[in-house]
Tab-separated table of C-alpha atoms and ligand atoms in Angstrom:
chain	number	residue	atom	x	y	z
R	1	UNK	CA	80.664	-53.331	54.903
R	2	UNK	CA	78.265	-55.569	56.808
R	3	UNK	CA	77.402	-59.149	55.833
R	4	UNK	CA	74.676	-59.241	53.177
R	5	UNK	CA	72.302	-61.590	51.369
R	6	UNK	CA	72.654	-61.594	47.607
R	7	UNK	CA	70.154	-63.458	45.435
R	8	UNK	CA	70.736	-64.252	41.771
R	9	UNK	CA	67.486	-65.069	40.005
R	10	UNK	CA	68.571	-66.919	36.870
R	11	UNK	CA	71.554	-68.195	38.824
R	12	UNK	CA	72.545	-70.908	36.348
R	13	UNK	CA	72.134	-68.679	33.288
R	14	UNK	CA	74.833	-67.225	31.077
R	15	UNK	CA	75.138	-63.827	32.785
R	16	UNK	CA	75.400	-65.383	36.219
R	17	UNK	CA	78.031	-67.922	35.223
R	18	UNK	CA	80.091	-65.657	32.956
R	19	UNK	CA	80.058	-62.426	34.914
R	20	UNK	CA	78.301	-62.384	38.284
R	21	UNK	CA	79.738	-65.456	39.994
R	22	UNK	CA	83.312	-64.773	38.760
R	23	UNK	CA	82.915	-61.171	39.999
R	24	UNK	CA	81.750	-62.366	43.417
R	25	UNK	CA	84.460	-65.026	43.610
R	26	UNK	CA	87.047	-62.350	42.884
R	27	UNK	CA	85.490	-59.980	45.410
R	28	UNK	CA	85.702	-62.648	48.082
R	29	UNK	CA	89.284	-63.532	47.183
R	30	UNK	CA	90.181	-59.865	47.632
R	31	UNK	CA	88.523	-59.767	51.034
R	32	UNK	CA	85.565	-57.588	50.017
R	33	UNK	CA	82.857	-60.041	51.046
R	34	UNK	CA	82.235	-59.893	54.809
R	35	UNK	CA	82.080	-63.122	56.767
R	36	UNK	CA	78.493	-64.309	57.197
R	37	UNK	CA	77.358	-63.134	53.758
R	38	UNK	CA	75.234	-65.454	51.667
R	39	UNK	CA	74.865	-65.797	47.899
R	40	UNK	CA	71.690	-67.595	46.848
R	41	UNK	CA	71.908	-69.022	43.351
R	42	UNK	CA	68.345	-69.666	42.224
R	43	UNK	CA	67.477	-72.077	39.476
R	44	UNK	CA	64.320	-73.721	38.196
R	45	UNK	CA	66.033	-76.899	37.147
R	46	UNK	CA	66.092	-79.767	39.613
R	47	UNK	CA	69.643	-80.283	40.809
R	48	UNK	CA	70.920	-81.364	44.158
R	49	UNK	CA	73.340	-79.271	46.192
R	50	UNK	CA	76.505	-81.127	45.111
R	51	UNK	CA	75.516	-81.136	41.451
R	52	UNK	CA	74.958	-77.407	41.490
R	53	UNK	CA	78.230	-76.725	43.304
R	54	UNK	CA	80.191	-78.742	40.795
R	55	UNK	CA	78.524	-76.966	37.859
R	56	UNK	CA	79.498	-73.602	39.361
R	57	UNK	CA	83.025	-74.826	40.039
R	58	UNK	CA	83.465	-75.901	36.404
R	59	UNK	CA	82.088	-72.634	35.067
R	60	UNK	CA	84.299	-70.579	37.352
R	61	UNK	CA	87.309	-72.508	36.119
R	62	UNK	CA	86.426	-71.636	32.546
R	63	UNK	CA	85.447	-67.987	33.062
R	64	UNK	CA	88.127	-66.905	35.540
R	65	UNK	CA	91.677	-66.396	34.357
R	66	UNK	CA	93.749	-69.560	34.780
R	67	UNK	CA	95.797	-68.284	37.693
R	68	UNK	CA	92.744	-66.888	39.473
R	69	UNK	CA	91.029	-70.149	40.307
R	70	UNK	CA	92.481	-71.719	43.443
R	71	UNK	CA	91.113	-74.789	45.151
R	72	UNK	CA	91.447	-73.262	48.627
R	73	UNK	CA	89.695	-70.114	47.547
R	74	UNK	CA	86.940	-72.098	45.861
R	75	UNK	CA	86.361	-74.079	49.053
R	76	UNK	CA	85.897	-70.820	50.933
R	77	UNK	CA	83.661	-69.342	48.252
R	78	UNK	CA	81.498	-72.456	47.900
R	79	UNK	CA	80.618	-72.200	51.591
R	80	UNK	CA	78.750	-68.940	51.070
R	81	UNK	CA	76.936	-70.211	47.984
R	82	UNK	CA	73.448	-71.462	48.600
R	83	UNK	CA	71.819	-73.199	45.618
R	84	UNK	CA	68.044	-72.693	45.675
R	85	UNK	CA	65.418	-74.524	43.654
R	86	UNK	CA	62.754	-72.038	42.717
R	87	UNK	CA	60.075	-71.513	40.095
R	88	UNK	CA	60.020	-67.751	39.704
R	89	UNK	CA	56.490	-67.646	38.337
R	90	UNK	CA	54.884	-70.048	40.813
R	91	UNK	CA	54.713	-69.087	44.474
R	92	UNK	CA	53.973	-72.673	45.485
R	93	UNK	CA	57.266	-73.967	44.082
R	94	UNK	CA	60.190	-73.423	46.438
R	95	UNK	CA	59.396	-69.905	47.692
R	96	UNK	CA	58.651	-70.798	51.328
R	97	UNK	CA	61.954	-72.583	51.700
R	98	UNK	CA	63.690	-69.698	49.952
R	99	UNK	CA	62.102	-67.175	52.346
R	100	UNK	CA	63.363	-69.140	55.335
R	101	UNK	CA	66.978	-68.598	54.216
R	102	UNK	CA	66.949	-64.876	54.998
R	103	UNK	CA	68.068	-63.477	58.302
R	104	UNK	CA	65.414	-61.489	60.099
R	105	UNK	CA	67.673	-58.481	60.862
R	106	UNK	CA	66.115	-55.534	59.033
R	107	UNK	CA	69.423	-53.663	58.668
R	108	UNK	CA	71.007	-56.527	56.700
R	109	UNK	CA	71.291	-55.600	53.018
R	110	UNK	CA	69.393	-57.825	50.589
R	111	UNK	CA	70.315	-57.583	46.954
R	112	UNK	CA	68.054	-59.216	44.382
R	113	UNK	CA	69.690	-59.570	40.964
R	114	UNK	CA	67.229	-60.207	38.133
R	115	UNK	CA	69.415	-62.126	35.680
R	116	UNK	CA	66.292	-63.353	33.885
R	117	UNK	CA	64.141	-62.213	30.964
R	118	UNK	CA	62.133	-59.042	31.725
R	119	UNK	CA	58.778	-60.805	31.314
R	120	UNK	CA	59.502	-62.553	34.635
R	121	UNK	CA	60.480	-59.392	36.549
R	122	UNK	CA	56.856	-58.770	37.552
R	123	UNK	CA	56.188	-62.170	39.080
R	124	UNK	CA	59.566	-62.153	40.815
R	125	UNK	CA	58.909	-58.789	42.485
R	126	UNK	CA	55.337	-59.751	43.335
R	127	UNK	CA	56.397	-62.975	45.027
R	128	UNK	CA	59.130	-61.183	46.994
R	129	UNK	CA	56.559	-58.666	48.119
R	130	UNK	CA	53.918	-61.290	49.059
R	131	UNK	CA	56.445	-63.059	51.249
R	132	UNK	CA	57.467	-59.709	52.787
R	133	UNK	CA	61.072	-60.202	51.709
R	134	UNK	CA	61.491	-56.615	50.507
R	135	UNK	CA	62.896	-54.569	53.369
R	136	UNK	CA	64.049	-50.943	53.539
R	137	UNK	CA	67.570	-52.230	52.974
R	138	UNK	CA	66.727	-54.250	49.890
R	139	UNK	CA	67.972	-53.406	46.430
R	140	UNK	CA	66.924	-54.649	43.014
R	141	UNK	CA	69.511	-54.939	40.247
R	142	UNK	CA	68.573	-55.231	36.565
R	143	UNK	CA	70.515	-55.438	33.319
R	144	UNK	CA	70.638	-53.431	30.156
R	145	UNK	CA	69.065	-53.081	27.669
R	146	UNK	CA	66.060	-52.293	29.823
R	147	UNK	CA	63.147	-53.093	27.544
R	148	UNK	CA	62.915	-53.239	23.803
R	149	UNK	CA	61.695	-49.697	23.244
R	150	UNK	CA	60.327	-46.797	25.272
R	151	UNK	CA	56.932	-48.430	25.874
R	152	UNK	CA	58.287	-51.742	27.102
R	153	UNK	CA	60.981	-50.020	29.187
R	154	UNK	CA	58.378	-47.865	30.885
R	155	UNK	CA	56.197	-50.919	31.524
R	156	UNK	CA	59.152	-52.661	33.210
R	157	UNK	CA	59.958	-49.528	35.212
R	158	UNK	CA	56.319	-49.256	36.301
R	159	UNK	CA	56.274	-52.874	37.426
R	160	UNK	CA	59.452	-52.495	39.455
R	161	UNK	CA	58.213	-49.207	40.916
R	162	UNK	CA	55.183	-50.999	42.393
R	163	UNK	CA	57.466	-52.899	44.737
R	164	UNK	CA	60.716	-50.937	45.006
R	165	UNK	CA	61.433	-47.223	45.405
R	166	UNK	CA	63.533	-45.679	42.606
R	167	UNK	CA	66.449	-45.316	45.046
R	168	UNK	CA	66.368	-49.094	45.571
R	169	UNK	CA	66.598	-49.920	41.851
R	170	UNK	CA	70.074	-50.311	40.328
R	171	UNK	CA	70.111	-50.476	36.522
R	172	UNK	CA	73.456	-51.846	35.369
R	173	UNK	CA	75.470	-50.697	32.391
R	174	UNK	CA	78.756	-52.505	32.918
R	175	UNK	CA	80.662	-49.927	30.853
R	176	UNK	CA	80.215	-47.502	33.740
R	177	UNK	CA	82.050	-49.971	35.983
R	178	UNK	CA	85.166	-49.940	33.798
R	179	UNK	CA	87.995	-48.075	35.479
R	180	UNK	CA	88.976	-46.318	32.284
R	181	UNK	CA	85.442	-45.005	31.883
R	182	UNK	CA	85.531	-43.540	35.382
R	183	UNK	CA	88.847	-42.005	34.408
R	184	UNK	CA	86.993	-40.014	31.772
R	185	UNK	CA	85.241	-38.014	34.465
R	186	UNK	CA	88.500	-37.550	36.338
R	187	UNK	CA	90.252	-36.377	33.198
R	188	UNK	CA	87.560	-33.830	32.493
R	189	UNK	CA	86.759	-32.561	35.939
R	190	UNK	CA	90.081	-32.556	37.717
R	191	UNK	CA	92.280	-30.960	35.055
R	192	UNK	CA	92.024	-27.248	34.402
R	193	UNK	CA	93.726	-27.802	31.058
R	194	UNK	CA	90.634	-29.202	29.363
R	195	UNK	CA	87.905	-27.167	30.999
R	196	UNK	CA	88.207	-24.139	28.711
R	197	UNK	CA	88.578	-26.031	25.468
R	198	UNK	CA	85.810	-28.557	25.952
R	199	UNK	CA	83.263	-27.118	23.550
R	200	UNK	CA	82.415	-26.179	19.984
R	201	UNK	CA	84.868	-23.292	19.969
R	202	UNK	CA	87.818	-25.675	20.194
R	203	UNK	CA	86.541	-29.147	19.272
R	204	UNK	CA	86.048	-30.175	15.656
R	205	UNK	CA	84.378	-33.521	16.290
R	206	UNK	CA	84.349	-36.504	18.653
R	207	UNK	CA	84.448	-40.216	17.789
R	208	UNK	CA	83.386	-43.080	20.015
R	209	UNK	CA	84.157	-46.571	18.677
R	210	UNK	CA	83.567	-49.925	20.291
R	211	UNK	CA	84.668	-52.793	18.077
R	212	UNK	CA	84.421	-56.454	18.957
R	213	UNK	CA	85.986	-59.518	17.384
R	214	UNK	CA	83.454	-61.898	18.879
R	215	UNK	CA	80.270	-62.935	17.115
R	216	UNK	CA	77.149	-64.163	18.862
R	217	UNK	CA	78.841	-66.388	21.467
R	218	UNK	CA	75.794	-68.648	21.606
R	219	UNK	CA	73.418	-65.725	22.259
R	220	UNK	CA	71.644	-65.815	18.888
R	221	UNK	CA	68.193	-66.067	20.494
R	222	UNK	CA	68.702	-62.837	22.416
R	223	UNK	CA	70.757	-60.935	19.881
R	224	UNK	CA	68.696	-61.473	16.780
R	225	UNK	CA	65.700	-59.795	18.441
R	226	UNK	CA	67.797	-56.921	19.640
R	227	UNK	CA	70.629	-55.944	17.262
R	228	UNK	CA	73.552	-53.609	17.813
R	229	UNK	CA	71.434	-50.480	18.244
R	230	UNK	CA	69.609	-51.826	21.297
R	231	UNK	CA	72.461	-53.984	22.573
R	232	UNK	CA	75.238	-51.378	22.465
R	233	UNK	CA	74.157	-47.921	21.290
R	234	UNK	CA	71.083	-47.331	23.468
R	235	UNK	CA	73.181	-47.931	26.559
R	236	UNK	CA	76.993	-48.228	26.396
R	237	UNK	CA	77.646	-45.726	23.592
R	238	UNK	CA	75.105	-43.164	24.749
R	239	UNK	CA	76.466	-43.412	28.283
R	240	UNK	CA	79.993	-42.728	27.023
R	241	UNK	CA	78.654	-39.842	24.982
R	242	UNK	CA	76.985	-38.460	28.101
R	243	UNK	CA	80.188	-38.607	30.141
R	244	UNK	CA	82.033	-36.762	27.371
R	245	UNK	CA	79.364	-34.153	26.849
R	246	UNK	CA	77.944	-33.314	30.286
R	247	UNK	CA	78.503	-29.998	31.987
R	248	UNK	CA	80.382	-30.273	35.241
R	249	UNK	CA	78.144	-31.532	38.044
R	250	UNK	CA	78.538	-29.401	41.182
R	251	UNK	CA	79.536	-32.538	43.077
R	252	UNK	CA	80.057	-36.216	42.266
R	253	UNK	CA	76.717	-37.376	43.636
R	254	UNK	CA	74.507	-39.720	41.654
R	255	UNK	CA	71.753	-37.092	41.615
R	256	UNK	CA	74.023	-34.332	40.266
R	257	UNK	CA	75.556	-36.532	37.566
R	258	UNK	CA	72.198	-37.929	36.554
R	259	UNK	CA	70.723	-34.432	36.057
R	260	UNK	CA	73.587	-33.522	33.739
R	261	UNK	CA	73.343	-36.785	31.798
R	262	UNK	CA	69.618	-36.397	31.270
R	263	UNK	CA	70.203	-32.866	29.953
R	264	UNK	CA	72.564	-34.258	27.303
R	265	UNK	CA	70.212	-37.086	26.315
R	266	UNK	CA	67.336	-34.665	25.972
R	267	UNK	CA	69.464	-32.351	23.849
R	268	UNK	CA	70.339	-35.068	21.318
R	269	UNK	CA	69.022	-33.824	17.990
R	270	UNK	CA	66.280	-36.240	16.939
R	271	UNK	CA	67.094	-38.191	13.804
R	272	UNK	CA	63.975	-38.358	11.680
R	273	UNK	CA	63.017	-39.291	8.111
R	274	UNK	CA	65.695	-38.720	5.515
R	275	UNK	CA	68.233	-37.642	8.170
R	276	UNK	CA	68.295	-41.259	9.257
R	277	UNK	CA	69.430	-42.392	5.814
R	278	UNK	CA	72.182	-39.785	5.814
R	279	UNK	CA	73.320	-40.118	9.400
R	280	UNK	CA	73.132	-43.841	10.100
R	281	UNK	CA	74.665	-46.970	8.616
R	282	UNK	CA	73.668	-50.450	9.666
R	283	UNK	CA	75.637	-53.514	8.730
R	284	UNK	CA	75.663	-57.280	9.071
R	285	UNK	CA	78.742	-59.471	8.852
R	286	UNK	CA	79.332	-62.228	6.364
R	287	UNK	CA	82.089	-64.800	6.687
R	288	UNK	CA	85.676	-63.622	6.737
R	289	UNK	CA	89.024	-63.930	8.457
R	290	UNK	CA	89.750	-62.842	12.017
R	291	UNK	CA	93.339	-63.238	13.197
R	292	UNK	CA	93.868	-65.395	10.100
R	293	UNK	CA	91.096	-67.787	11.097
R	294	UNK	CA	87.977	-68.244	9.021
R	295	UNK	CA	84.765	-67.341	10.823
R	296	UNK	CA	81.222	-67.839	9.593
R	297	UNK	CA	78.747	-65.093	8.750
R	298	UNK	CA	75.948	-63.848	10.987
R	299	UNK	CA	73.216	-65.743	9.137
R	300	UNK	CA	75.125	-69.024	9.522
R	301	UNK	CA	75.016	-68.542	13.281
R	302	UNK	CA	71.196	-68.364	13.184
R	303	UNK	CA	68.819	-71.265	12.846
R	304	UNK	CA	66.738	-69.957	9.970
R	305	UNK	CA	69.389	-68.079	7.925
R	306	UNK	CA	67.059	-65.111	7.539
R	307	UNK	CA	67.497	-61.867	9.363
R	308	UNK	CA	67.776	-58.143	8.835
R	309	UNK	CA	69.252	-57.575	12.282
R	310	UNK	CA	72.209	-55.216	12.358
R	311	UNK	CA	75.497	-56.337	13.887
R	312	UNK	CA	77.134	-52.989	13.117
R	313	UNK	CA	75.956	-49.406	13.489
R	314	UNK	CA	77.596	-46.092	12.679
R	315	UNK	CA	75.875	-42.830	13.533
R	316	UNK	CA	76.397	-39.109	13.219
R	317	UNK	CA	74.859	-37.356	16.163
R	318	UNK	CA	74.502	-33.708	17.189
R	319	UNK	CA	73.779	-32.280	20.602
R	320	UNK	CA	71.696	-29.124	20.361
R	321	UNK	CA	73.193	-27.125	23.168
R	322	UNK	CA	75.298	-24.005	23.527
R	323	UNK	CA	78.394	-26.038	24.328
R	324	UNK	CA	78.112	-28.515	21.454
R	325	UNK	CA	76.417	-26.559	18.648
R	326	UNK	CA	77.653	-27.888	15.304
R	327	UNK	CA	80.049	-30.506	16.722
R	328	UNK	CA	79.386	-33.946	15.218
R	329	UNK	CA	79.731	-36.966	17.469
R	330	UNK	CA	80.457	-40.075	15.410
R	331	UNK	CA	79.538	-43.357	17.067
R	332	UNK	CA	80.466	-46.782	15.756
R	333	UNK	CA	80.126	-50.305	17.076
R	334	UNK	CA	80.099	-53.748	15.570
R	335	UNK	CA	80.701	-57.436	16.050
R	336	UNK	CA	83.271	-59.494	14.145
R	337	UNK	CA	85.381	-56.450	13.351
R	338	UNK	CA	89.120	-56.469	12.792
R	339	UNK	CA	90.186	-55.724	16.351
R	340	UNK	CA	88.727	-55.622	19.838
R	341	UNK	CA	88.912	-52.067	20.975
R	342	UNK	CA	87.029	-49.247	22.642
R	343	UNK	CA	88.314	-45.759	22.152
R	344	UNK	CA	87.329	-42.129	22.093
R	345	UNK	CA	88.959	-39.520	19.893
R	346	UNK	CA	88.443	-35.839	20.613
R	347	UNK	CA	89.700	-33.940	17.591
R	348	UNK	CA	90.430	-30.274	18.107
R	349	UNK	CA	90.139	-27.596	15.443
R	350	UNK	CA	93.049	-26.735	13.186
R	351	UNK	CA	95.125	-23.667	13.987
R	352	UNK	CA	93.469	-20.552	12.586
R	353	UNK	CA	96.450	-19.588	10.451
R	354	UNK	CA	99.322	-21.845	9.372
R	355	UNK	CA	102.543	-19.837	9.673
R	356	UNK	CA	104.453	-22.801	8.253
R	357	UNK	CA	102.543	-22.893	4.991
R	358	UNK	CA	105.352	-21.276	2.989
R	359	UNK	CA	107.644	-24.188	3.732
R	360	UNK	CA	104.847	-26.508	2.670
R	361	UNK	CA	104.448	-27.942	6.128
R	362	UNK	CA	101.090	-29.496	6.831
R	363	UNK	CA	99.756	-29.260	10.357
R	364	UNK	CA	97.688	-32.065	11.807
R	365	UNK	CA	95.014	-31.071	14.297
R	366	UNK	CA	95.516	-31.941	17.962
R	367	UNK	CA	93.750	-35.064	19.148
R	368	UNK	CA	93.030	-36.406	22.595
R	369	UNK	CA	92.776	-40.183	22.257
R	370	UNK	CA	91.323	-42.111	25.152
R	371	UNK	CA	91.783	-45.858	24.779
R	372	UNK	CA	89.447	-47.788	27.053
R	373	UNK	CA	90.279	-51.371	26.040
R	374	UNK	CA	92.214	-53.598	25.568
R	375	UNK	CA	94.962	-51.006	26.110
R	376	UNK	CA	94.298	-48.320	28.668
R	377	UNK	CA	95.939	-45.156	27.465
R	378	UNK	CA	95.439	-41.461	27.226
R	379	UNK	CA	97.307	-39.886	24.337
R	380	UNK	CA	97.627	-36.302	23.206
R	381	UNK	CA	98.684	-35.664	19.615
R	382	UNK	CA	100.721	-32.504	19.204
R	383	UNK	CA	102.810	-31.061	16.397
R	384	UNK	CA	106.552	-30.757	17.088
R	385	UNK	CA	109.858	-30.371	15.303
R	386	UNK	CA	111.382	-33.635	14.184
R	387	UNK	CA	114.436	-33.159	16.393
R	388	UNK	CA	117.428	-35.197	15.348
R	389	UNK	CA	115.960	-35.984	11.967
R	390	UNK	CA	118.389	-33.539	10.320
R	391	UNK	CA	115.548	-31.544	8.780
R	392	UNK	CA	113.344	-28.907	10.284
R	393	UNK	CA	110.184	-30.717	9.365
R	394	UNK	CA	107.167	-30.769	11.642
R	395	UNK	CA	105.831	-34.101	12.795
R	396	UNK	CA	102.849	-35.160	14.849
R	397	UNK	CA	104.030	-36.672	18.153
R	398	UNK	CA	102.089	-38.482	20.848
R	399	UNK	CA	102.258	-37.719	24.549
R	400	UNK	CA	101.467	-41.135	25.867
R	401	UNK	CA	100.065	-42.004	29.283
R	402	UNK	CA	99.971	-45.779	29.469
R	403	UNK	CA	97.930	-47.425	32.228
R	404	UNK	CA	98.717	-50.935	31.028
R	405	UNK	CA	96.617	-53.531	29.355
R	406	UNK	CA	93.144	-54.239	30.440
R	407	UNK	CA	93.260	-57.912	29.550
R	408	UNK	CA	93.952	-57.957	33.298
R	409	UNK	CA	90.631	-56.257	33.945
R	410	UNK	CA	88.050	-58.652	32.520
R	411	UNK	CA	84.462	-57.486	32.110
R	412	UNK	CA	83.551	-59.277	35.328
R	413	UNK	CA	85.754	-56.727	37.141
R	414	UNK	CA	83.210	-54.072	36.161
R	415	UNK	CA	80.520	-56.281	37.643
R	416	UNK	CA	82.577	-56.700	40.806
R	417	UNK	CA	82.808	-52.949	41.224
R	418	UNK	CA	79.128	-52.406	40.432
R	419	UNK	CA	77.846	-55.226	42.645
R	420	UNK	CA	79.818	-53.913	45.606
R	421	UNK	CA	78.578	-50.378	44.903
R	422	UNK	CA	74.992	-51.628	44.862
R	423	UNK	CA	75.492	-53.470	48.151
R	424	UNK	CA	76.957	-50.288	49.617
R	425	UNK	CA	74.015	-48.250	48.342
R	426	UNK	CA	76.143	-46.148	45.988
R	427	UNK	CA	74.127	-45.531	42.819
R	428	UNK	CA	76.502	-43.086	41.074
R	429	UNK	CA	77.475	-45.590	38.394
R	430	UNK	CA	73.943	-46.815	37.689
R	431	UNK	CA	71.317	-45.637	35.253
R	432	UNK	CA	68.292	-43.722	36.450
R	433	UNK	CA	64.833	-44.301	35.018
R	434	UNK	CA	64.904	-40.827	33.414
R	435	UNK	CA	68.060	-41.720	31.486
R	436	UNK	CA	66.562	-44.952	30.179
R	437	UNK	CA	63.505	-43.040	29.077
R	438	UNK	CA	65.431	-40.264	27.325
R	439	UNK	CA	67.733	-42.755	25.576
R	440	UNK	CA	64.855	-44.840	24.184
R	441	UNK	CA	63.007	-41.699	23.090
R	442	UNK	CA	65.941	-40.840	20.868
R	443	UNK	CA	66.681	-44.375	19.664
R	444	UNK	CA	63.110	-45.544	18.913
R	445	UNK	CA	62.391	-43.405	15.811
R	446	UNK	CA	65.630	-44.607	14.195
R	447	UNK	CA	64.786	-48.267	14.680
R	448	UNK	CA	61.191	-47.677	13.585
R	449	UNK	CA	62.398	-45.930	10.424
R	450	UNK	CA	64.730	-48.796	9.571
R	451	UNK	CA	61.896	-51.240	10.088
R	452	UNK	CA	59.295	-49.263	8.151
R	453	UNK	CA	61.628	-48.866	5.198
R	454	UNK	CA	62.648	-52.506	5.343
R	455	UNK	CA	66.204	-51.480	4.634
R	456	UNK	CA	68.587	-54.405	4.540
R	457	UNK	CA	71.822	-53.965	6.427
R	458	UNK	CA	74.981	-53.362	4.394
R	459	UNK	CA	77.042	-56.532	4.344
R	460	UNK	CA	80.626	-56.472	5.603
R	461	UNK	CA	83.251	-59.179	5.833
R	462	UNK	CA	84.157	-60.453	9.254
R	463	UNK	CA	87.600	-59.086	10.078
R	464	UNK	CA	87.011	-55.769	8.300
R	465	UNK	CA	86.108	-52.401	9.833
R	466	UNK	CA	82.455	-52.705	8.845
R	467	UNK	CA	80.614	-51.593	5.709
R	468	UNK	CA	82.513	-49.100	3.558
R	469	UNK	CA	79.421	-46.898	3.642
R	470	UNK	CA	80.313	-46.032	7.225
R	471	UNK	CA	83.162	-43.929	5.763
R	472	UNK	CA	80.606	-41.727	4.034
R	473	UNK	CA	78.922	-40.603	7.203
R	474	UNK	CA	81.313	-37.739	7.884
R	475	UNK	CA	80.286	-34.105	7.745
R	476	UNK	CA	83.565	-32.763	6.358
R	477	UNK	CA	86.383	-34.016	4.118
R	478	UNK	CA	89.063	-33.876	6.806
R	479	UNK	CA	87.061	-36.158	9.105
R	480	UNK	CA	87.480	-39.940	8.988
R	481	UNK	CA	87.559	-42.873	11.407
R	482	UNK	CA	90.650	-42.865	13.532
R	483	UNK	CA	93.008	-45.756	12.838
R	484	UNK	CA	92.677	-47.932	15.940
R	485	UNK	CA	96.214	-49.284	15.483
R	486	UNK	CA	97.721	-45.851	16.022
Y	1	BG6	C1	77.261	-56.393	26.406
Y	1	BG6	C2	76.600	-56.762	25.111
Y	1	BG6	O1	76.491	-55.440	27.083
Y	1	BG6	O2	78.546	-55.839	26.148
Y	1	BG6	C3	77.467	-57.754	24.343
Y	1	BG6	O3	75.339	-57.354	25.368
Y	1	BG6	C4	78.874	-57.204	24.154
Y	1	BG6	O4	76.900	-58.054	23.072
Y	1	BG6	C5	79.440	-56.737	25.506
Y	1	BG6	O5	79.677	-58.243	23.639
Y	1	BG6	C6	80.748	-56.011	25.319
Y	1	BG6	O6	81.319	-55.758	26.563
Y	1	BG6	P1	82.898	-55.631	26.762
Y	1	BG6	O7	83.051	-55.246	28.201
Y	1	BG6	O8	83.472	-56.958	26.424
Y	1	BG6	O9	83.334	-54.565	25.808
């Protein structure tokens, strides 16, 4: 990799301090940042060089793991940091000086990270263009959720497209940077075992659950406008669903994978009218106990104590395709739930005839359980004889492939991977405009229906598994949420 220029617009904001700068610090510590690279941390607030450096140092200390921050390493890292005072909306404030910081070499990669609110994207891109800072080797990186709905997402995409080619735009979904998520593709497409049973003939249903223990973490202003559907389902959960449901791409190129993902998103059965009441549950947490500690309710974390925003969503989703006809996908995500976890359960059909029925033995269906975090595991539930138990009873057993615990892989590791991919021009793990469009097209009518019907979210206690109504979403009696502790 050649030395590059990386610019963080919104450099002193939450995303930059929590994820981007720790990811870059770690990348440099691991030797992945070539000598001569520059990281420009742009901010609108007047601060001198030393002030800015010490703010970044403090934040790194708090957001990196304790043993990761080293004074020597920080001294090295701080040398490539270049604080820049810039008003993103006003070309007369700081832009000339900013422009002078770039090297003239056209082959040098420039990466512009828009860690700011989307309403500023336009002026940022326009100013970069006016100052001729956008070169062939420039890339633009933006965060999810892109937009608020299909219309606003398309408006943002149009704006960016005026200044950057689609191939230069990298839309981040940090879940795609998680190693365990990449492992999903490997599991599916490098093992013959699963290929022939990955469809409605063999699979009963699939569950995707992302549960969080955290609440708003000081992001009330952002979150209350957005809610769990836009914050998590429109992007992270639908992306996981895509990786589980796609047909095999003919190669692992970004183009081939994207085509398959778009096919899945377009085949999602639209949820409309009364289907929405039957197939979705939205919830909001009230106070409760997490790890034996009392935590306040969602409304207490807001300023005006009034909000219908959902902090929990459960959905039943069908994909209308030959492969997935009739297979329900159950998605669930929420804040302030009992445990932090992300896992996928693929439940296979029961055997067609139970030859053990005369001895009253009950057979449990096979399950493939893919734990993404905090534990990284792939488990296969099989039925076997309880050997050594003195009886000839059948028991479910787990084949367990344990990759360790991903407390060692903080979220900023996903950013590290994705930032380096973007610098290297590898867009495989990024979201294409067509995917954003297809995802919003499916999500919008659900949110509009909720709004039009003014349905209040179901309340659930912090520390629970969400509203009990989410247990009623299942198609069949034998289906229920997998116990995350298992
Ligand atoms: C972000 C959401 O995209 O993902 C947050 O905006 C959420 O609300 C976070 O907390 C979860 O990410 P992770 O990697 O901690 O599961």
